[in-house]
Structure formats: C-alpha cells, structure tokens
Coordinates of C-alpha atoms in Angstrom, one line a residue:
M1 CA 19.1 6.0 -1.2
W2 CA 17.3 8.0 -4.1
I3 CA 16.7 4.8 -6.5
D4 CA 15.0 2.9 -3.5
F5 CA 12.8 6.0 -3.2
V6 CA 11.7 6.2 -6.0
V7 CA 11.4 2.4 -6.6
I8 CA 9.2 2.0 -3.5
V9 CA 7.1 5.2 -4.2
L10 CA 6.3 4.1 -8.2
F11 CA 6.0 0.6 -6.5
M12 CA 3.2 1.8 -4.0
N13 CA 1.7 4.1 -7.3
A14 CA 1.1 0.9 -9.2
F15 CA -0.4 -0.6 -6.6
A16 CA -3.2 1.9 -5.5
F17 CA -4.4 1.4 -9.3
L18 CA -4.3 -2.6 -9.2
I19 CA -6.2 -2.9 -6.1
A20 CA -8.6 -0.6 -7.5
G21 CA -9.1 -2.8 -11.0
D22 CA -9.2 -5.8 -8.9
V23 CA -11.8 -3.9 -6.9
L24 CA -14.2 -3.3 -9.7
S25 CA -13.1 -6.0 -12.0
G26 CA -12.1 -8.7 -10.4
S27 CA -8.5 -10.7 -10.6
Q28 CA -7.5 -14.3 -10.8
S29 CA -6.0 -16.2 -7.9
G30 CA -4.7 -19.5 -7.6
G31 CA -6.6 -21.0 -10.4
T32 CA -10.0 -19.1 -9.2
V33 CA -11.4 -16.4 -10.6
H34 CA -12.6 -13.4 -8.5
L35 CA -15.2 -11.8 -9.8
G36 CA -15.0 -7.6 -8.9
V37 CA -18.0 -5.1 -8.3
L38 CA -18.6 -3.9 -11.8
R39 CA -18.9 -8.1 -12.9
E40 CA -20.6 -8.9 -9.7
W41 CA -23.4 -6.6 -10.9
F42 CA -23.8 -6.1 -14.1
G43 CA -21.8 -9.1 -16.0
I44 CA -19.1 -9.4 -18.2
H45 CA -18.4 -6.2 -20.5
W46 CA -16.0 -4.8 -21.9
W47 CA -16.3 -1.2 -20.1
N48 CA -16.0 -3.0 -16.9
S49 CA -12.8 -5.0 -17.8
R50 CA -9.4 -4.2 -16.0
E51 CA -7.9 -2.4 -18.2
F52 CA -11.2 0.3 -19.2
S53 CA -11.9 0.6 -15.2
I54 CA -8.2 1.7 -14.6
L55 CA -8.5 3.7 -17.1
V56 CA -11.4 5.7 -15.8
I57 CA -10.0 5.9 -12.7
V58 CA -6.6 7.4 -13.8
V59 CA -9.0 10.0 -15.7
F60 CA -11.6 11.0 -14.0
V61 CA -9.9 10.5 -10.4
M62 CA -6.8 10.5 -10.0
L63 CA -5.5 13.1 -13.2
P64 CA -7.6 16.4 -11.5
L65 CA -5.7 15.3 -8.0
V66 CA -2.2 15.2 -9.1
L67 CA -2.5 18.1 -11.2
L68 CA -3.1 20.2 -7.7
R69 CA 0.7 21.7 -7.2
R70 CA 0.3 22.1 -3.4
V71 CA 0.7 19.4 -0.9
E72 CA -2.3 21.1 1.7
L73 CA -4.7 21.4 -1.3
L74 CA -5.0 17.3 -0.5
K75 CA -6.0 17.6 3.0
F76 CA -10.0 16.9 2.4
S77 CA -9.2 13.9 -0.1
S78 CA -6.6 13.2 2.2
F79 CA -9.2 14.0 5.2
V80 CA -11.7 11.3 3.5
S81 CA -9.3 8.4 2.5
V82 CA -8.9 8.4 6.4
L83 CA -12.5 8.2 6.9
L84 CA -12.9 5.7 4.0
A85 CA -10.3 3.6 6.0
L86 CA -12.0 3.8 9.2
V87 CA -15.2 2.8 7.6
F88 CA -13.0 -0.5 6.3
V89 CA -12.2 -1.2 9.8
G90 CA -15.7 -0.5 11.3
I91 CA -18.1 -2.8 9.2
C92 CA -15.1 -5.5 9.6
T93 CA -15.8 -5.0 13.0
V94 CA -19.6 -5.6 12.8
M95 CA -18.8 -8.4 11.2
A96 CA -16.6 -10.1 13.5
I97 CA -19.3 -9.3 16.1
I98 CA -22.3 -10.7 14.1
A99 CA -20.2 -13.7 13.7
L100 CA -18.9 -14.1 16.8
V101 CA -22.7 -13.8 18.3
Q102 CA -23.6 -16.5 15.6
G103 CA -21.0 -18.8 17.0
K104 CA -19.7 -18.7 12.9
T105 CA -15.8 -17.1 14.0
K106 CA -12.5 -19.7 13.8
D107 CA -10.9 -19.8 16.8
P108 CA -7.6 -17.9 16.8
K109 CA -4.3 -19.9 17.3
L110 CA -2.0 -18.2 19.4
I111 CA 0.8 -20.3 18.0
P112 CA 1.0 -20.8 13.7
H113 CA 0.5 -24.4 12.2
L114 CA 3.3 -25.4 10.1
D115 CA 3.6 -28.3 8.2
E116 CA 5.3 -29.8 5.0
H117 CA 3.8 -26.9 3.0
T118 CA 4.8 -24.2 6.0
S119 CA 8.1 -23.4 7.6
F120 CA 8.7 -21.2 10.3
F121 CA 10.6 -19.0 8.0
D122 CA 7.4 -18.1 6.0
L123 CA 6.4 -16.0 8.9
F124 CA 8.9 -13.7 7.8
T125 CA 7.5 -13.0 4.6
A126 CA 5.1 -11.0 6.2
V127 CA 7.6 -8.4 7.1
P128 CA 8.2 -6.7 3.7
I129 CA 4.4 -6.1 3.7
I130 CA 3.9 -4.5 7.2
V131 CA 7.5 -2.4 6.0
A132 CA 5.9 -1.4 2.8
A133 CA 2.7 -0.3 4.8
F134 CA 4.9 2.2 7.0
T135 CA 7.7 3.5 5.2
F136 CA 5.9 6.7 4.0
H137 CA 8.0 8.7 5.9
F138 CA 9.0 11.1 3.1
N139 CA 5.9 13.0 2.9
V140 CA 6.9 14.4 6.5
H141 CA 8.7 16.9 5.2
P142 CA 6.7 18.6 2.4
I143 CA 3.6 18.5 4.9
G144 CA 5.5 19.9 7.2
V145 CA 6.8 23.0 5.4
E146 CA 3.3 23.8 4.6
L147 CA 1.9 23.7 8.5
S148 CA 1.6 27.1 9.8
K149 CA 3.8 25.4 13.2
P150 CA 6.3 22.8 11.6
S151 CA 6.4 22.3 15.1
D152 CA 3.3 19.9 15.5
M153 CA 4.1 17.9 12.6
L154 CA 5.6 15.8 15.2
L155 CA 2.8 15.2 17.0
A156 CA 1.1 13.9 13.3
V157 CA 3.4 11.1 12.6
R158 CA 2.6 10.1 16.4
I159 CA -1.0 10.2 15.8
A160 CA -0.6 8.5 11.9
L161 CA 1.9 5.7 13.5
V162 CA -0.8 5.1 15.9
L163 CA -4.2 5.3 14.0
C164 CA -2.2 3.0 11.2
A165 CA -0.8 0.4 13.6
T166 CA -4.8 0.5 15.0
V167 CA -6.1 -0.3 11.8
Y168 CA -3.9 -2.7 10.6
F169 CA -3.7 -4.8 14.1
A170 CA -8.0 -4.5 13.7
I171 CA -8.2 -5.5 9.8
G172 CA -5.7 -8.6 10.9
L173 CA -7.7 -9.8 14.0
F174 CA -11.2 -9.4 12.7
G175 CA -10.0 -10.7 9.0
Y176 CA -8.6 -13.8 10.8
L177 CA -11.8 -14.2 13.2
L178 CA -13.7 -14.3 10.1
F179 CA -11.9 -16.3 7.6
G180 CA -9.4 -18.2 9.9
D181 CA -7.2 -20.3 7.8
S182 CA -9.3 -19.6 4.3
I183 CA -7.9 -16.1 4.8
M184 CA -6.4 -14.8 1.0
P185 CA -3.1 -12.4 0.7
D186 CA -5.5 -9.8 -0.1
L187 CA -8.3 -9.9 1.9
L188 CA -10.6 -8.4 0.2
V189 CA -10.9 -11.3 -2.2
N190 CA -12.6 -12.9 0.6
F191 CA -15.1 -10.5 0.5
D192 CA -16.8 -11.3 -2.7
R193 CA -18.0 -14.5 -1.4
N194 CA -21.8 -14.4 -2.1
S195 CA -23.6 -14.1 0.7
A196 CA -26.9 -15.6 2.0
T197 CA -28.7 -12.2 3.2
A198 CA -29.1 -8.9 1.2
T199 CA -26.7 -7.5 4.0
G200 CA -23.9 -9.2 4.2
A201 CA -23.9 -8.8 -0.1
V202 CA -23.9 -4.6 0.9
L203 CA -21.7 -5.3 3.6
N204 CA -19.5 -6.8 1.3
D205 CA -19.3 -4.5 -1.4
A206 CA -19.1 -1.5 0.9
V207 CA -15.6 -3.3 1.9
R208 CA -14.5 -3.3 -0.6
L209 CA -15.9 -0.1 -2.2
S210 CA -14.3 2.0 1.1
Y211 CA -10.5 0.4 0.2
A212 CA -10.6 0.4 -3.4
L213 CA -11.9 4.4 -2.7
H214 CA -9.2 4.8 0.3
L215 CA -6.6 3.9 -2.7
M216 CA -7.3 6.2 -5.2
L217 CA -7.4 8.9 -2.6
V218 CA -4.3 8.5 -1.2
F219 CA -2.4 8.2 -4.2
P220 CA -1.9 11.6 -5.0
L221 CA -0.6 11.8 -2.2
L222 CA 1.9 9.1 -2.5
N223 CA 2.8 10.6 -5.9
F224 CA 3.4 14.5 -4.7
P225 CA 6.9 14.1 -3.5
L226 CA 7.6 11.1 -6.6
R227 CA 7.4 13.8 -8.7
A228 CA 9.3 16.5 -6.5
N229 CA 12.0 14.3 -6.1
I230 CA 12.2 13.4 -10.1
D231 CA 12.0 16.8 -10.8
E232 CA 15.2 17.7 -8.3
F233 CA 17.3 14.8 -9.9
L234 CA 16.6 15.6 -13.7
F235 CA 16.4 19.6 -13.1
P236 CA 18.9 20.8 -10.2
K237 CA 19.1 24.3 -12.0
E238 CA 15.8 25.1 -13.2
S239 CA 12.8 27.1 -11.1
L240 CA 10.1 25.9 -8.5
L241 CA 8.4 22.2 -10.5
A242 CA 5.1 24.0 -9.5
S243 CA 5.7 27.3 -11.4
D244 CA 6.7 25.3 -14.6
T245 CA 3.5 24.5 -16.1
K246 CA 5.4 22.4 -19.2
R247 CA 7.1 20.8 -16.5
F248 CA 4.9 20.0 -14.0
L249 CA 2.3 18.4 -16.6
V250 CA 5.3 16.3 -18.6
L251 CA 6.0 14.8 -15.5
T252 CA 2.6 14.5 -13.8
I253 CA 1.5 12.9 -16.7
S254 CA 4.2 10.8 -17.4
L255 CA 3.9 9.0 -13.7
L256 CA 0.2 9.0 -13.9
V257 CA 1.1 6.7 -17.7
F258 CA 3.7 4.8 -16.0
S259 CA 1.5 3.6 -13.2
Y260 CA -1.3 3.0 -15.2
L261 CA 1.0 0.4 -17.1
A262 CA 2.7 -1.1 -14.7
A263 CA -1.1 -1.9 -13.1
I264 CA -2.0 -3.6 -16.3
A265 CA 1.4 -5.2 -17.0
F266 CA 1.5 -7.2 -13.5
P267 CA -1.6 -8.5 -12.7
N268 CA -0.6 -10.1 -9.7
I269 CA 1.7 -8.5 -7.9
W270 CA 1.9 -9.9 -4.0
Y271 CA 5.6 -11.4 -5.7
L272 CA 6.4 -8.3 -6.6
F273 CA 4.9 -6.4 -3.1
Q274 CA 7.1 -9.2 -0.9
F275 CA 10.7 -8.4 -2.8
V276 CA 10.1 -4.3 -3.1
G277 CA 9.1 -4.5 0.7
S278 CA 12.8 -6.6 1.7
T279 CA 14.9 -4.6 0.0
S280 CA 14.1 -1.0 -1.3
A281 CA 11.2 -0.4 1.7
V282 CA 13.8 -2.1 4.4
C283 CA 16.4 0.3 2.8
L284 CA 14.7 3.3 2.9
G285 CA 12.5 2.2 6.0
F286 CA 15.6 1.0 8.5
I287 CA 19.1 0.7 7.0
F288 CA 19.5 4.3 5.0
P289 CA 18.3 6.5 8.4
G290 CA 19.9 4.1 10.6
A291 CA 23.0 4.3 8.5
I292 CA 22.9 8.1 9.2
A293 CA 22.2 8.2 12.8
V294 CA 25.7 5.9 13.4
R295 CA 27.6 8.2 10.9
N296 CA 26.4 11.0 12.6
V297 CA 27.4 13.8 10.8
N298 CA 25.9 16.6 12.1
G299 CA 27.1 15.6 15.5
V300 CA 23.0 15.0 17.0
S301 CA 23.3 11.3 17.7
T302 CA 23.5 10.2 21.3
R303 CA 25.7 6.7 22.1
K304 CA 21.9 5.5 22.9
D305 CA 20.6 6.0 19.2
K306 CA 23.7 5.1 17.3
I307 CA 23.2 1.2 19.5
M308 CA 19.6 1.3 18.3
A309 CA 20.1 3.0 15.1
T310 CA 22.9 -0.1 14.7
I311 CA 20.6 -3.3 16.1
M312 CA 18.0 -1.7 13.6
I313 CA 20.0 -2.2 11.2
V314 CA 21.1 -5.8 11.7
L315 CA 17.8 -6.7 12.3
A316 CA 16.7 -5.1 8.7
V317 CA 19.1 -6.9 6.9
V318 CA 18.9 -10.4 8.7
T319 CA 15.2 -10.0 8.4
S320 CA 15.3 -9.2 4.6
I321 CA 17.6 -11.8 4.1
I322 CA 15.3 -14.2 5.6
A323 CA 12.4 -12.9 3.5
I324 CA 14.4 -12.6 0.2
S325 CA 14.9 -16.4 0.4
T326 CA 11.9 -17.6 1.6
N327 CA 10.5 -16.1 -1.4
I328 CA 12.4 -17.4 -4.0
Y329 CA 12.5 -20.6 -2.6
N330 CA 8.3 -20.1 -2.8
L331 CA 8.6 -18.9 -6.1
L332 CA 10.4 -22.1 -7.1
G333 CA 8.5 -24.7 -5.4
D334 CA 5.1 -22.8 -7.0
G335 CA 7.5 -22.9 -10.9
E336 CA 7.6 -26.5 -10.2
K337 CA 4.1 -27.9 -8.8
S338 CA 2.8 -26.1 -11.8

C-alpha cells in the first residue's frame, strides 16, 4: 500500500509540472505542435522552453510553498487554487453558452459512436483518469488533525467530493459542447487554437493560465503527505520532520528535483496516467480500503459494509484489468501504425 501511495503521488506531482509546462511552452501530440501561451505571445526562445519554464515555476512558485512545514499554512494557496478551478469552469461555461446562442455547439450523443477504430472497451480507459482525480483521501488525516474540530472533516470531505464532481461534470459537458468529437485527451490543447476575435483569444489564454496556476498551487498539498510518509518510512525513530531542518530540506528538495526531472523526461504523460490510474490509483482508492473493511480487524464493519466492500473490490479489479488490456492493445496498435 505504501508503494502505491508513493507512486500515485509522485506521478501527480510530475503531472502538475507537465501540464504547467504544456500551458506555458506548448506540447506535441499526434504529430501536431501546440504552442504554449508564452510562445504564442513572444515567439520561440530559449527562456520560454519547457525546461526553463518549469524550472522558473519550481524555484519561484513551488519551492516557497513546499517549504511550509504545516499543512494549515497552505490554506490560502489552496483557497486560491479552488477559485482558479471555478474560474476555469466559469469561463468554459460562458464560452459554451455563447456558442450555444450562436448555434455553434456540437449535438451531444447519448450513445458513443463506435467504429473499426473505437471499441466499447475504450470507454474503460477513462476510468483510470477519473479514479486518479478522486484518489487524494490521504490528505484527510493531516488536515483533520490540524482542524480545531476534527469532526468537521467529514463535512469538508463531502463538500470537496460534491465540488470536484460538479467541476468535472461541467468541464466534460461544456468541453464536448464546444469541441465535439475533436476534443483532445488534454482539454487545454483545444484552447490553443487561434480565435477570430480578441475576446476569444483572451478567454482561451485565461482558461489555460488559470488551470496551470491552479495546478501549481495544488502541488504543495500533494507534496505534504508524500514527504511525511517517506520520512516516516526512512526515519521511523527520528524526531518529527518539521523539527529537523536538515532532514526537512533534504527531503523537500529531493522530491522537488525528482518531480522536475520526471516532467522533463516524460513529454507525454497520458499513457503513464492511464496505467498508473488503472493500477496504483485503483488499489489505493478502492481495493485496499475495501480489503480493510472486509478484514474488519477492529470489528467496526457491518455485514452491509463488507458486502459493499466486496462488490467494490470486484468491480475495481475487473475494470482495472479491462483498462490495462485496452491501453496495452491501443499502445501496440499505435506502435504498428508508426
């Protein structure tokens, strides 16, 4: 379980860097080059390359935040990140409504279109991404401990789940209305198209920048439990990490450097996203919690809890196997085409 936790959080750390780099410096997918915001504004230069852009983010944004030793101190940056996510949704909503009024939206399909290039099992490849998006319950205990009333954490978790589900649903719906079948796995790529109006160009840039900044501010919250767990694993008999400056700095900088190098080493992280989501994230989010409920060491699980946990484990295993198999098949198919 510990290894799965480390893998998923390390991956999400690198993912935050990668998306920020894509937004600022661009990316390449399917043989198409997508310019980032900086390169659209100023042209292609060494100082707006992916490597340098991410390095600037690491030094001037990430580092000051990850040096904070208590998760409570991240409340303001976390609040801003939530606002930026809502800004992202709000702009997409406005753009979709404008397109709807102008009759430019795509007609939604109740049933997915399947042809020789797409199978029913491809639908399961979306599951790992959804699972990874909701696999952050490891922050519940660190945050709950620092609350004046730890019992409030239950309400906070419920609000967070509802908010996340609403945001994801809205982005999926309005993204499809705007782009239809041309929507990319990374929705932000669709917003790099040249707009016919100055207002449209500003909205496109605002969408990408708001989401990139959102990920930058979320990163420290992901890094906090990862750093604490690695420290507890490597130094179980040492004092608290926050009280040991040398150990704290070494771990913090090491994780930051690793995340930076991983973001540079993997120019396209989507295949990795799918495999991590269908393995480590599924285990961490469904299989392990379900196994704990079924085992019921402390005698708190009811018969209903055990039945639900068993069903959850079975569904998670079946879905994971299908998703992994489909991803491997698609990956091999893409390799043969190239």
